[in-house]
Short mmCIF file of C-alpha atoms and ligand atoms in Angstrom, two decimals:
data_model
loop_
_atom_site.label_atom_id
_atom_site.label_comp_id
_atom_site.label_asym_id
_atom_site.label_seq_id
_atom_site.Cartn_x
_atom_site.Cartn_y
_atom_site.Cartn_z
CA MET A 1 -0.08 0.00 -0.05
CA VAL A 2 1.52 3.29 -1.04
CA GLU A 3 1.34 6.09 1.50
CA LYS A 4 -0.19 9.28 0.82
CA ARG A 5 2.90 11.13 1.52
CA GLU A 6 4.81 9.20 -1.11
CA ILE A 7 2.15 9.72 -3.70
CA GLU A 8 2.25 13.71 -2.93
CA SER A 9 6.21 13.40 -3.13
CA LEU A 10 6.16 11.70 -6.39
CA VAL A 11 3.58 14.30 -7.73
CA ARG A 12 5.84 17.15 -6.47
CA LYS A 13 8.91 15.48 -8.23
CA HIS A 14 7.18 15.03 -11.51
CA ILE A 15 5.86 18.77 -11.37
CA GLU A 16 9.42 20.07 -10.54
CA SER A 17 11.04 17.95 -13.37
CA LYS A 18 8.59 19.25 -15.86
CA PHE A 19 9.23 22.82 -14.56
CA SER A 20 12.89 22.56 -14.88
CA SER A 21 12.81 21.11 -18.17
CA ARG A 22 10.74 24.14 -19.47
CA LYS A 23 12.41 26.19 -22.02
CA GLN A 24 14.24 29.16 -20.46
CA LYS A 25 12.73 32.55 -21.42
CA GLU A 26 14.92 34.29 -24.18
CA TYR A 27 15.83 37.86 -23.51
CA ILE A 28 17.30 40.27 -26.22
CA VAL A 29 19.94 42.40 -24.68
CA ALA A 30 20.80 45.23 -26.84
CA ALA A 31 23.37 47.83 -26.36
CA ASN A 32 23.08 51.27 -28.16
CA TRP A 33 26.34 53.14 -27.95
CA LYS A 34 24.80 56.22 -29.75
CA MET A 35 27.81 58.56 -30.67
CA ASN A 36 30.34 57.26 -28.14
CA MET A 37 33.40 54.93 -27.96
CA SER A 38 36.63 54.99 -30.17
CA ALA A 39 37.98 52.29 -32.46
CA LYS A 40 40.37 51.37 -29.61
CA GLU A 41 37.68 51.10 -26.97
CA THR A 42 35.50 49.06 -29.45
CA ARG A 43 38.14 46.52 -29.93
CA ARG A 44 38.77 46.28 -26.12
CA PHE A 45 35.00 45.97 -25.38
CA ILE A 46 34.56 43.25 -28.05
CA GLU A 47 37.40 41.27 -26.67
CA LYS A 48 36.21 41.44 -23.21
CA VAL A 49 32.64 40.39 -24.17
CA LYS A 50 33.83 37.53 -26.39
CA GLU A 51 35.31 36.01 -23.21
CA GLU A 52 32.02 36.08 -21.44
CA LYS A 53 30.07 32.75 -21.32
CA ILE A 54 26.56 33.91 -22.75
CA PRO A 55 23.93 31.37 -22.61
CA ASP A 56 21.96 30.96 -25.85
CA TYR A 57 18.74 32.41 -24.28
CA LEU A 58 20.46 35.83 -23.81
CA LYS A 59 20.66 37.17 -27.51
CA THR A 60 23.17 39.88 -27.35
CA VAL A 61 23.18 42.56 -30.02
CA ILE A 62 25.40 45.69 -30.19
CA PHE A 63 24.55 48.97 -32.03
CA PRO A 64 27.90 50.95 -32.48
CA PRO A 65 28.36 53.96 -34.60
CA TYR A 66 28.75 53.24 -38.22
CA PRO A 67 32.43 53.57 -38.57
CA TYR A 68 33.09 50.69 -36.17
CA LEU A 69 30.69 48.15 -37.82
CA PRO A 70 33.75 46.63 -39.85
CA ILE A 71 35.51 46.03 -36.55
CA PHE A 72 32.53 44.03 -35.47
CA GLN A 73 32.51 42.19 -38.86
CA GLU A 74 36.03 41.25 -38.35
CA MET A 75 36.09 40.38 -34.74
CA LEU A 76 32.54 38.74 -34.51
CA ARG A 77 32.39 36.82 -37.75
CA TYR A 78 31.64 33.43 -36.15
CA ASP A 79 30.45 34.52 -32.89
CA LYS A 80 26.93 34.43 -31.44
CA ILE A 81 27.14 37.98 -30.36
CA THR A 82 25.38 40.08 -33.05
CA TYR A 83 25.40 43.53 -34.13
CA GLY A 84 23.66 46.16 -36.02
CA ALA A 85 23.44 49.97 -37.01
CA GLN A 86 21.74 52.66 -35.09
CA ASP A 87 20.03 54.05 -38.32
CA VAL A 88 19.51 53.21 -41.96
CA ALA A 89 18.55 55.18 -45.08
CA LYS A 90 14.89 54.92 -46.24
CA GLU A 91 16.23 55.16 -49.92
CA GLU A 92 17.84 52.25 -51.76
CA LYS A 93 20.88 54.22 -53.24
CA GLY A 94 21.70 57.20 -55.08
CA ALA A 95 22.48 61.00 -54.46
CA TYR A 96 21.80 61.04 -50.78
CA THR A 97 24.87 62.38 -49.25
CA GLY A 98 25.71 61.20 -45.84
CA GLU A 99 23.30 58.30 -45.79
CA VAL A 100 23.99 54.63 -45.36
CA SER A 101 21.87 52.27 -47.22
CA ALA A 102 20.29 48.85 -45.99
CA ALA A 103 22.35 47.19 -48.82
CA MET A 104 25.60 48.54 -47.33
CA LEU A 105 24.60 47.41 -43.71
CA ALA A 106 23.81 43.78 -45.13
CA ASP A 107 27.39 44.08 -46.62
CA LEU A 108 28.87 44.78 -43.18
CA GLY A 109 27.07 41.74 -41.69
CA CYS A 110 24.50 43.60 -39.66
CA SER A 111 21.63 41.50 -38.36
CA TYR A 112 19.72 44.31 -36.85
CA VAL A 113 19.00 48.02 -37.28
CA LEU A 114 17.27 50.78 -34.97
CA ALA A 115 14.42 52.44 -36.58
CA GLY A 116 12.96 55.66 -35.05
CA HIS A 117 15.00 55.98 -31.91
CA SER A 118 13.52 59.01 -30.08
CA GLU A 119 16.70 60.99 -30.78
CA ARG A 120 16.37 60.43 -34.48
CA ARG A 121 12.58 61.43 -34.25
CA ASN A 122 13.33 64.68 -32.04
CA TYR A 123 16.64 65.87 -33.24
CA TYR A 124 16.41 64.78 -36.98
CA GLY A 125 12.64 65.36 -37.57
CA GLU A 126 12.01 61.66 -38.36
CA THR A 127 8.25 61.33 -38.60
CA PRO A 128 6.52 58.04 -38.15
CA GLU A 129 6.14 57.69 -41.93
CA ILE A 130 10.02 58.06 -42.35
CA VAL A 131 10.61 55.62 -39.59
CA ALA A 132 8.28 53.14 -41.40
CA ARG A 133 10.15 53.58 -44.59
CA LYS A 134 13.53 52.91 -42.80
CA THR A 135 11.87 49.94 -41.39
CA ALA A 136 10.86 48.57 -44.81
CA ALA A 137 14.36 49.17 -46.13
CA ALA A 138 15.99 47.06 -43.48
CA LEU A 139 13.54 44.32 -44.24
CA ARG A 140 14.24 44.27 -47.90
CA TYR A 141 17.81 43.35 -46.92
CA HIS A 142 16.80 40.84 -44.48
CA ILE A 143 17.89 42.93 -41.57
CA ARG A 144 15.72 42.73 -38.38
CA PRO A 145 14.37 46.23 -37.46
CA VAL A 146 14.20 47.15 -33.77
CA VAL A 147 11.46 49.81 -34.17
CA CYS A 148 11.67 52.19 -31.14
CA ILE A 149 8.49 53.78 -30.14
CA GLY A 150 7.72 55.92 -26.89
CA GLU A 151 5.89 58.89 -25.63
CA THR A 152 7.10 62.22 -23.78
CA LEU A 153 6.42 63.17 -20.19
CA GLU A 154 3.71 65.32 -21.17
CA GLU A 155 2.03 62.69 -23.41
CA ARG A 156 2.28 60.31 -20.45
CA GLN A 157 1.03 62.79 -17.89
CA GLY A 158 -1.91 63.80 -20.21
CA ASN A 159 -2.67 60.01 -20.41
CA ARG A 160 -2.36 60.22 -24.37
CA TYR A 161 0.34 57.51 -24.50
CA HIS A 162 -1.58 54.85 -25.91
CA GLU A 163 -2.61 57.15 -28.77
CA VAL A 164 0.92 58.27 -29.58
CA LEU A 165 2.35 54.57 -29.38
CA LYS A 166 -0.57 53.41 -31.78
CA VAL A 167 0.21 56.31 -34.25
CA GLN A 168 3.83 55.32 -34.22
CA LEU A 169 3.25 51.66 -34.62
CA ASP A 170 0.28 52.25 -37.24
CA ALA A 171 2.56 54.02 -39.61
CA VAL A 172 4.85 51.05 -39.57
CA ARG A 173 2.21 48.66 -40.18
CA GLN A 174 0.64 50.78 -43.02
CA GLU A 175 4.10 50.39 -44.85
CA ILE A 176 4.84 46.84 -44.21
CA GLY A 177 1.66 45.15 -43.30
CA ASP A 178 2.12 41.82 -41.62
CA ALA A 179 5.74 41.95 -41.89
CA LEU A 180 5.47 43.89 -38.54
CA SER A 181 5.80 40.34 -36.89
CA ASP A 182 9.30 40.23 -38.14
CA CYS A 183 10.08 43.43 -36.28
CA ILE A 184 11.21 43.79 -32.61
CA ILE A 185 9.60 46.73 -31.00
CA ALA A 186 11.47 48.66 -28.29
CA TYR A 187 9.27 50.72 -25.85
CA GLU A 188 11.31 53.59 -24.76
CA PRO A 189 9.54 56.31 -22.80
CA VAL A 190 11.26 59.48 -24.06
CA TRP A 191 11.38 60.85 -20.31
CA ALA A 192 13.09 57.68 -19.34
CA ILE A 193 15.99 57.65 -21.65
CA GLY A 194 19.24 59.05 -20.15
CA THR A 195 17.41 60.51 -17.07
CA GLY A 196 17.95 57.82 -14.54
CA VAL A 197 14.08 57.87 -14.15
CA ILE A 198 12.10 54.64 -14.87
CA PRO A 199 8.41 54.03 -14.89
CA GLY A 200 6.92 51.95 -12.29
CA LEU A 201 7.01 48.28 -13.01
CA ASP A 202 3.16 48.42 -13.02
CA GLN A 203 3.33 51.08 -15.84
CA ILE A 204 6.03 49.00 -17.75
CA GLY A 205 3.69 45.99 -17.61
CA GLU A 206 0.46 47.87 -18.65
CA THR A 207 2.35 49.57 -21.58
CA HIS A 208 3.97 46.44 -22.90
CA ARG A 209 0.55 44.50 -22.67
CA PHE A 210 -1.07 47.33 -24.57
CA ILE A 211 1.62 47.09 -27.45
CA HIS A 212 1.54 43.26 -27.34
CA GLU A 213 -2.35 43.37 -27.94
CA LEU A 214 -2.00 45.84 -30.42
CA LEU A 215 0.57 43.67 -32.37
CA VAL A 216 -1.56 40.63 -31.86
CA SER A 217 -4.63 42.26 -33.09
CA TYR A 218 -2.69 43.64 -36.17
CA THR A 219 -0.73 40.63 -37.35
CA GLY A 220 -2.37 37.67 -35.53
CA ILE A 221 1.02 36.86 -34.36
CA SER A 222 1.02 34.19 -31.59
CA GLU A 223 1.43 34.97 -27.96
CA ARG A 224 5.21 34.42 -27.93
CA ALA A 225 5.98 35.70 -31.25
CA SER A 226 5.86 39.46 -30.30
CA ARG A 227 9.22 40.79 -29.02
CA ILE A 228 8.92 43.90 -26.98
CA LEU A 229 12.04 45.32 -25.46
CA TYR A 230 12.00 47.98 -22.62
CA GLY A 231 14.61 50.94 -23.06
CA GLY A 232 15.24 53.93 -20.70
CA SER A 233 17.90 54.07 -17.90
CA VAL A 234 18.25 50.26 -17.63
CA ASN A 235 21.04 49.39 -15.28
CA GLU A 236 22.41 46.70 -12.96
CA LYS A 237 20.04 47.71 -10.08
CA ASN A 238 16.82 47.56 -12.16
CA VAL A 239 17.34 45.04 -14.83
CA LYS A 240 16.10 42.04 -12.93
CA ASP A 241 12.98 43.66 -11.62
CA ILE A 242 12.06 44.81 -15.11
CA ALA A 243 12.96 41.36 -16.55
CA SER A 244 10.11 39.82 -14.38
CA VAL A 245 7.51 41.93 -15.88
CA GLN A 246 5.15 40.13 -18.28
CA PHE A 247 5.81 40.95 -22.07
CA VAL A 248 9.29 42.31 -21.36
CA ASP A 249 11.33 40.36 -23.83
CA GLY A 250 14.58 42.37 -23.48
CA PHE A 251 16.29 45.55 -22.97
CA LEU A 252 17.76 48.46 -25.08
CA ILE A 253 20.42 49.90 -22.98
CA GLY A 254 22.17 53.23 -23.72
CA GLY A 255 24.59 54.63 -20.87
CA ALA A 256 24.94 51.20 -18.98
CA SER A 257 26.25 49.50 -22.16
CA LEU A 258 29.26 51.69 -22.74
CA LYS A 259 31.41 49.81 -20.36
CA ALA A 260 31.90 46.20 -20.91
CA GLU A 261 32.03 45.43 -17.28
CA ASN A 262 28.64 47.02 -16.61
CA PHE A 263 26.95 45.47 -19.77
CA MET A 264 28.49 41.99 -18.72
CA ASN A 265 27.07 42.45 -15.24
CA ILE A 266 23.50 43.04 -16.66
CA LEU A 267 23.92 39.88 -18.85
CA ARG A 268 25.14 37.88 -15.72
CA LEU A 269 22.12 39.00 -13.71
CA LEU A 270 19.83 37.85 -16.46
CA ARG A 271 21.51 34.39 -16.39
CA VAL A 272 19.28 31.76 -14.61
CA ASP A 273 22.24 30.74 -12.53
CA GLY A 274 22.93 34.49 -11.81
CA SER A 275 26.79 33.98 -12.13
C1 LIG B 1 18.54 54.52 -25.44
O1 LIG B 1 19.13 55.48 -25.88
O2 LIG B 1 18.09 53.72 -26.09
C2 LIG B 1 18.54 54.19 -23.84
C3 LIG B 1 17.85 53.33 -23.53
O3 LIG B 1 19.42 55.07 -23.32
P1 LIG B 1 19.84 54.83 -21.65
O4 LIG B 1 19.82 53.51 -21.13
O5 LIG B 1 20.98 55.56 -21.37
O6 LIG B 1 18.39 55.60 -20.91
#
């Protein structure tokens, strides 16, 4: 006769083994260097990060300034650490002085491109339509766009942020249709970028859910196919808490990605073994 306690223990073991064999959640951890670093610092950074044991469930992407992309191509050719550009031209080719096309980025081995970072929208007049065309240009060359969307503080306080985020996403959808499901979305509240201020976890959760539901309603993509990163003052102190929020699939990190040690600490904090 089997004791009730033994049965309970067996059931518990069974549940635990199911739980531990469950696939580890993947995070995309992306570094946006903006207009920082030198060639020498870039090489040193890559050397250090390459030494780090990064598990497969932490997809690491670095967005250096354009001139350093060839260094990434040279040093990361057979590495699982990937890289991309911070911007791309909306046009294919031709007389567009100063622009860099998606074809050129593909030549340089870029897997990703940022589209519509708030600094581009605010300082360089990128409208939602321009961002949408840049997104489409990247997709034509099989480069995965990370489309950045976010509201200002005024829009948040005026409770207009849903509307603002929807306008930004709608423009992309209008341009590329269901290919929106091939994009990664980075939710970056403008008021959190470089300020040291982050939204409450409940605000991040609510906004990510809103974006997720919008994506699902647009593209019918499955529950887990949407990829929504959070960006804005992410650092070693807050990354774990934000990672626990539903529909947060990774991070776009500015300031805290400029020192290899800080960036690697963030990766370590996201490892299941935490080491
Ligand atoms: C960014 O610019 O994408 C960003 C998130 O910057 P920071 O982490 O410095 O706020």
